[in-house]
XYZ file of N, CA, C and O in Angstrom:
420
model
N 58.736 54.191 112.320
C 58.115 52.881 111.835
C 57.210 52.279 112.946
O 56.383 51.566 112.538
N 57.759 52.206 114.159
C 57.013 51.538 115.150
C 55.555 52.324 115.390
O 54.638 51.716 115.679
N 55.523 53.611 115.144
C 54.265 54.186 115.373
C 53.250 53.847 114.183
O 52.031 53.633 114.407
N 53.790 53.744 112.951
C 52.960 53.192 111.885
C 52.366 51.757 112.084
O 51.342 51.521 112.003
N 53.317 51.015 112.724
C 53.033 49.597 112.938
C 51.956 49.625 114.032
O 50.886 48.931 114.029
N 52.026 50.463 115.026
C 51.082 50.448 116.152
C 49.781 51.136 115.722
O 48.685 50.521 116.142
N 49.845 52.036 114.777
C 48.580 52.577 114.170
C 47.764 51.379 113.373
O 46.531 51.283 113.585
N 48.448 50.689 112.759
C 47.849 49.712 111.873
C 47.321 48.478 112.753
O 46.148 48.156 112.448
N 47.978 48.180 113.627
C 47.616 47.208 114.640
C 46.297 47.695 115.398
O 45.306 47.010 115.605
N 46.249 48.989 115.889
C 45.204 49.505 116.519
C 43.998 49.534 115.516
O 42.780 49.188 116.028
N 44.196 49.807 114.441
C 42.994 49.954 113.410
C 42.490 48.511 113.085
O 41.308 48.203 113.199
N 43.289 47.488 113.095
C 42.851 46.033 112.887
C 42.133 45.664 114.074
O 40.940 45.107 114.096
N 42.507 46.082 115.331
C 41.869 45.617 116.482
C 40.580 46.195 116.606
O 39.483 45.680 116.895
N 40.362 47.461 116.206
C 39.155 48.307 116.208
C 38.189 47.691 115.158
O 36.996 47.408 115.612
N 38.594 47.310 113.987
C 37.766 46.545 113.097
C 37.182 45.322 113.699
O 36.151 44.961 113.338
N 38.109 44.531 114.220
C 37.591 43.190 114.738
C 36.744 43.299 115.878
O 35.760 42.454 115.916
N 36.849 44.426 116.613
C 36.009 44.552 117.817
C 34.567 44.955 117.273
O 33.663 45.043 117.998
N 34.489 45.479 116.094
C 33.235 46.160 115.603
C 32.093 45.142 115.675
O 31.084 45.465 116.054
N 32.387 43.784 115.196
C 31.318 42.794 115.118
C 30.813 42.527 116.617
O 29.675 42.327 116.845
N 31.849 42.355 117.480
C 31.415 42.029 118.862
C 30.810 43.263 119.569
O 29.851 43.260 120.394
N 31.249 44.514 119.147
C 30.438 45.604 119.780
C 29.097 45.708 119.365
O 28.223 46.096 119.931
N 28.703 45.289 117.964
C 27.323 45.311 117.435
C 26.440 44.480 118.174
O 25.302 44.813 118.414
N 27.051 43.469 118.702
C 26.175 42.515 119.572
C 25.629 43.126 120.861
O 24.475 42.984 121.297
N 26.218 44.281 121.287
C 25.888 45.016 122.449
C 24.763 46.154 122.159
O 24.151 46.622 122.932
N 24.655 46.434 120.833
C 23.934 47.549 120.361
C 22.762 47.271 119.569
O 22.086 48.195 119.202
N 22.556 46.098 119.188
C 21.333 45.626 118.364
C 20.062 45.915 119.121
O 19.926 45.497 120.156
N 19.204 46.457 118.283
C 17.874 46.735 118.929
C 17.055 45.308 118.833
O 17.335 44.384 117.951
N 16.316 45.053 119.890
C 15.422 43.914 119.976
C 14.375 43.966 118.787
O 13.819 44.970 118.610
N 14.145 42.839 118.085
C 13.100 42.943 117.002
C 11.826 42.929 117.675
O 11.521 42.262 118.633
N 11.039 43.763 117.051
C 9.613 43.901 117.721
C 8.850 42.644 117.635
O 8.929 41.886 116.558
N 8.210 42.172 118.705
C 7.248 41.002 118.549
C 6.412 41.079 117.436
O 5.700 42.151 117.093
N 6.227 39.904 116.594
C 5.299 39.699 115.560
C 5.868 40.534 114.189
O 5.126 40.624 113.289
N 7.203 40.898 114.201
C 7.704 41.429 112.994
C 7.596 40.349 111.822
O 8.292 39.307 112.021
N 6.892 40.681 110.813
C 6.687 39.715 109.578
C 8.023 39.529 108.983
O 8.392 38.310 108.612
N 8.691 40.470 108.754
C 10.110 40.265 108.070
C 11.049 39.438 108.801
O 11.685 38.478 108.315
N 11.181 39.522 110.118
C 11.893 38.647 111.053
C 11.566 37.227 110.993
O 12.227 36.305 110.797
N 10.123 37.106 111.157
C 9.457 35.748 111.138
C 9.773 34.965 109.785
O 10.016 33.807 109.702
N 9.611 35.745 108.765
C 9.970 35.219 107.287
C 11.440 34.733 107.197
O 11.862 33.710 106.733
N 12.204 35.666 107.858
C 13.736 35.197 107.969
C 13.993 33.845 108.616
O 14.813 33.109 108.115
N 13.415 33.849 109.772
C 13.525 32.564 110.676
C 12.991 31.432 109.833
O 13.755 30.375 109.770
N 11.976 31.494 109.273
C 11.305 30.368 108.390
C 12.209 30.034 107.262
O 12.492 28.855 107.065
N 12.644 30.910 106.559
C 13.389 30.699 105.331
C 14.815 30.133 105.780
O 15.329 29.168 105.128
N 15.415 30.772 106.737
C 16.804 30.318 106.996
C 16.750 28.943 107.555
O 17.529 28.035 107.415
N 15.738 28.664 108.428
C 15.615 27.149 108.939
C 15.309 26.166 107.817
O 15.723 24.996 107.935
N 14.642 26.474 106.825
C 14.288 25.673 105.723
C 15.467 25.406 104.756
O 15.540 24.264 104.219
N 16.383 26.344 104.784
C 17.366 26.118 103.584
C 18.710 25.823 104.140
O 19.694 25.292 103.528
N 19.071 26.302 105.420
C 20.356 26.153 106.072
C 20.263 24.992 107.130
O 19.185 24.962 107.810
N 21.368 24.434 107.475
C 21.426 23.408 108.704
C 21.871 24.152 109.932
O 22.838 25.008 109.781
N 21.630 23.723 111.026
C 22.006 24.340 112.310
C 21.534 25.436 112.816
O 21.900 25.974 113.908
N 20.384 25.782 112.331
C 19.779 27.142 112.811
C 19.086 26.945 114.043
O 18.810 27.896 114.851
N 18.860 25.766 114.594
C 18.264 25.668 115.909
C 19.353 25.469 116.965
O 18.981 25.240 118.233
N 20.623 25.359 116.678
C 21.667 25.327 117.624
C 21.852 26.564 118.419
O 21.427 27.570 117.975
N 22.420 26.434 119.628
C 22.709 27.655 120.445
C 23.662 28.705 119.665
O 24.567 28.087 119.065
N 23.407 29.746 119.804
C 24.364 30.811 119.182
C 25.212 31.429 120.058
O 25.296 30.991 121.240
N 25.941 32.292 119.716
C 27.043 32.961 120.631
C 26.247 34.060 121.573
O 26.838 34.410 122.512
N 25.028 34.264 121.275
C 24.155 35.239 122.009
C 23.333 34.414 122.996
O 22.500 33.584 122.506
N 23.363 34.499 124.226
C 22.678 33.793 125.207
C 21.129 33.956 125.022
O 20.629 35.049 124.683
N 20.528 32.693 124.910
C 18.992 32.704 124.804
C 18.547 32.719 123.387
O 17.370 32.803 123.166
N 19.444 32.740 122.451
C 19.006 32.768 120.975
C 19.566 31.601 120.233
O 20.816 31.253 120.595
N 18.800 31.075 119.381
C 19.438 29.992 118.439
C 20.347 30.769 117.393
O 20.264 31.989 117.339
N 21.094 30.013 116.594
C 21.877 30.545 115.557
C 20.920 31.321 114.482
O 21.142 32.565 114.124
N 19.838 30.763 114.174
C 18.881 31.529 113.140
C 18.334 32.787 113.912
O 18.221 33.774 113.093
N 17.779 32.834 115.127
C 17.413 33.938 115.697
C 18.563 35.068 115.765
O 18.127 36.201 115.510
N 19.693 34.701 116.186
C 20.810 35.726 116.210
C 21.119 36.189 114.832
O 21.366 37.438 114.719
N 21.142 35.446 113.750
C 21.456 35.623 112.526
C 20.443 36.678 111.937
O 20.740 37.760 111.316
N 19.112 36.201 112.027
C 18.075 37.149 111.669
C 17.912 38.471 112.476
O 17.634 39.592 111.739
N 18.338 38.472 113.655
C 18.269 39.790 114.397
C 19.224 40.659 113.847
O 19.237 41.866 113.700
N 20.576 40.038 113.559
C 21.609 40.813 113.056
C 21.224 41.459 111.634
O 21.329 42.567 111.364
N 20.764 40.569 110.715
C 20.219 40.976 109.446
C 19.134 42.018 109.491
O 19.213 43.057 108.773
N 18.306 41.953 110.367
C 17.207 42.839 110.626
C 17.815 44.193 111.009
O 17.254 45.143 110.565
N 18.707 44.113 111.908
C 19.292 45.490 112.409
C 20.253 46.164 111.329
O 20.581 47.380 111.288
N 20.948 45.360 110.495
C 21.836 45.773 109.666
C 21.355 46.309 108.371
O 22.039 47.132 107.677
N 20.202 45.852 107.924
C 19.504 46.502 106.668
C 18.990 47.890 107.027
O 18.669 48.163 108.176
N 18.866 48.603 106.058
C 18.309 50.075 106.333
C 16.769 49.895 106.799
O 16.187 48.907 106.424
N 16.264 50.883 107.357
C 14.916 51.014 108.014
C 14.001 50.673 106.902
O 13.010 50.145 107.126
N 14.268 51.227 105.792
C 13.247 51.146 104.597
C 13.310 49.705 103.873
O 12.648 49.635 102.809
N 14.092 48.931 104.152
C 14.275 47.688 103.388
C 13.032 46.817 103.645
O 12.783 46.679 104.957
N 12.524 46.238 102.660
C 11.140 45.427 102.896
C 11.337 44.035 102.195
O 10.296 43.407 102.193
N 12.522 43.801 101.798
C 12.550 42.432 101.176
C 12.899 41.368 102.024
O 12.774 41.564 103.238
N 13.285 40.145 101.571
C 13.610 38.997 102.416
C 14.935 39.118 102.868
O 15.987 39.301 102.080
N 15.220 39.221 103.994
C 16.413 39.346 104.734
C 17.475 38.092 104.357
O 18.625 38.375 104.019
N 16.890 36.936 104.376
C 17.718 35.747 104.104
C 18.021 35.851 102.557
O 19.278 35.437 102.263
N 17.168 36.168 101.674
C 17.504 36.081 100.366
C 18.431 37.151 99.968
O 19.374 37.074 99.160
N 18.435 38.317 100.597
C 19.174 39.415 100.393
C 20.716 39.000 100.849
O 21.626 39.397 100.240
N 20.810 38.195 101.906
C 22.136 37.737 102.450
C 22.782 37.011 101.188
O 24.021 36.873 101.366
N 22.068 36.307 100.381
C 22.503 35.474 99.322
C 23.124 36.136 98.186
O 23.672 35.601 97.182
N 22.706 37.457 98.116
C 23.145 38.243 96.976
C 24.582 38.890 97.110
O 25.215 38.825 98.192
N 25.195 39.206 95.933
C 26.526 39.990 95.996
C 26.362 41.139 96.957
O 27.442 41.438 97.627
N 25.319 41.852 96.945
C 25.284 43.167 97.690
C 25.163 42.705 99.174
O 25.737 43.569 100.074
N 24.587 41.627 99.600
C 24.377 41.296 100.909
C 25.466 40.422 101.543
O 25.374 40.044 102.604
N 26.419 40.047 100.634
C 27.561 39.241 101.148
C 28.200 39.613 102.324
O 28.458 38.824 103.258
N 28.664 40.922 102.438
C 29.431 41.249 103.446
C 28.632 41.254 104.676
O 29.080 40.974 105.869
N 27.208 41.564 104.717
C 26.477 41.679 105.887
C 26.295 40.213 106.322
O 26.095 40.045 107.495
N 26.022 39.306 105.314
C 25.892 37.875 105.759
C 27.067 37.444 106.485
O 26.972 36.865 107.416
N 28.339 37.807 106.127
C 29.384 37.333 106.768
C 29.513 38.028 108.272
O 29.746 37.182 109.291
N 29.047 39.235 108.351
C 29.099 39.940 109.731
C 28.072 38.996 110.644
O 28.433 38.787 111.805
N 27.003 38.841 110.079
C 25.871 38.202 110.790
C 26.144 36.629 111.273
O 25.894 36.159 112.077
N 26.979 36.058 110.320
C 27.359 34.706 110.576
C 28.375 34.741 111.666
O 28.381 33.857 112.677
N 29.185 35.708 111.836
C 30.270 35.783 112.861
C 29.471 36.137 114.239
O 29.763 35.547 115.295
N 28.502 37.025 114.066
C 27.636 37.517 115.299
C 27.030 36.297 115.968
O 26.927 36.093 117.142
N 26.394 35.478 115.060
C 25.493 34.349 115.413
C 26.386 33.088 115.899
O 25.955 32.083 116.427
N 27.570 33.081 115.337
C 28.379 31.860 115.445
C 27.930 30.793 114.518
O 28.461 29.658 114.560
N 27.348 31.228 113.396
C 26.742 30.118 112.416
C 27.958 29.740 111.475
O 27.953 28.735 110.813
N 29.143 30.487 111.477
C 30.207 30.123 110.654
C 31.188 29.137 111.260
O 32.221 28.966 110.724
N 30.909 28.782 112.560
C 31.811 28.010 113.302
C 31.384 26.384 113.226
O 30.277 26.178 112.915
């Protein structure tokens, strides 16, 4: 029984660490990326607190959130990152990116 509990606890810890691990592995968004710029513009116009400091040093919450969304969507995704986050399909990614940026706190 203790082994099962230890396995479950280990799995939970690994899952929780996944979001913080992602922060170390995100690619830098290329300068001038139109999709990222649109994400920043849209998110700042519709949500509050985007200009506040994020959990990522040197980035605002909007920058960190859009960086996360940019990295988490498939390479062939060409739509609006912020609008995608508002859909049922993008809800889980939105939660991940909110935690990453600290926008949910």
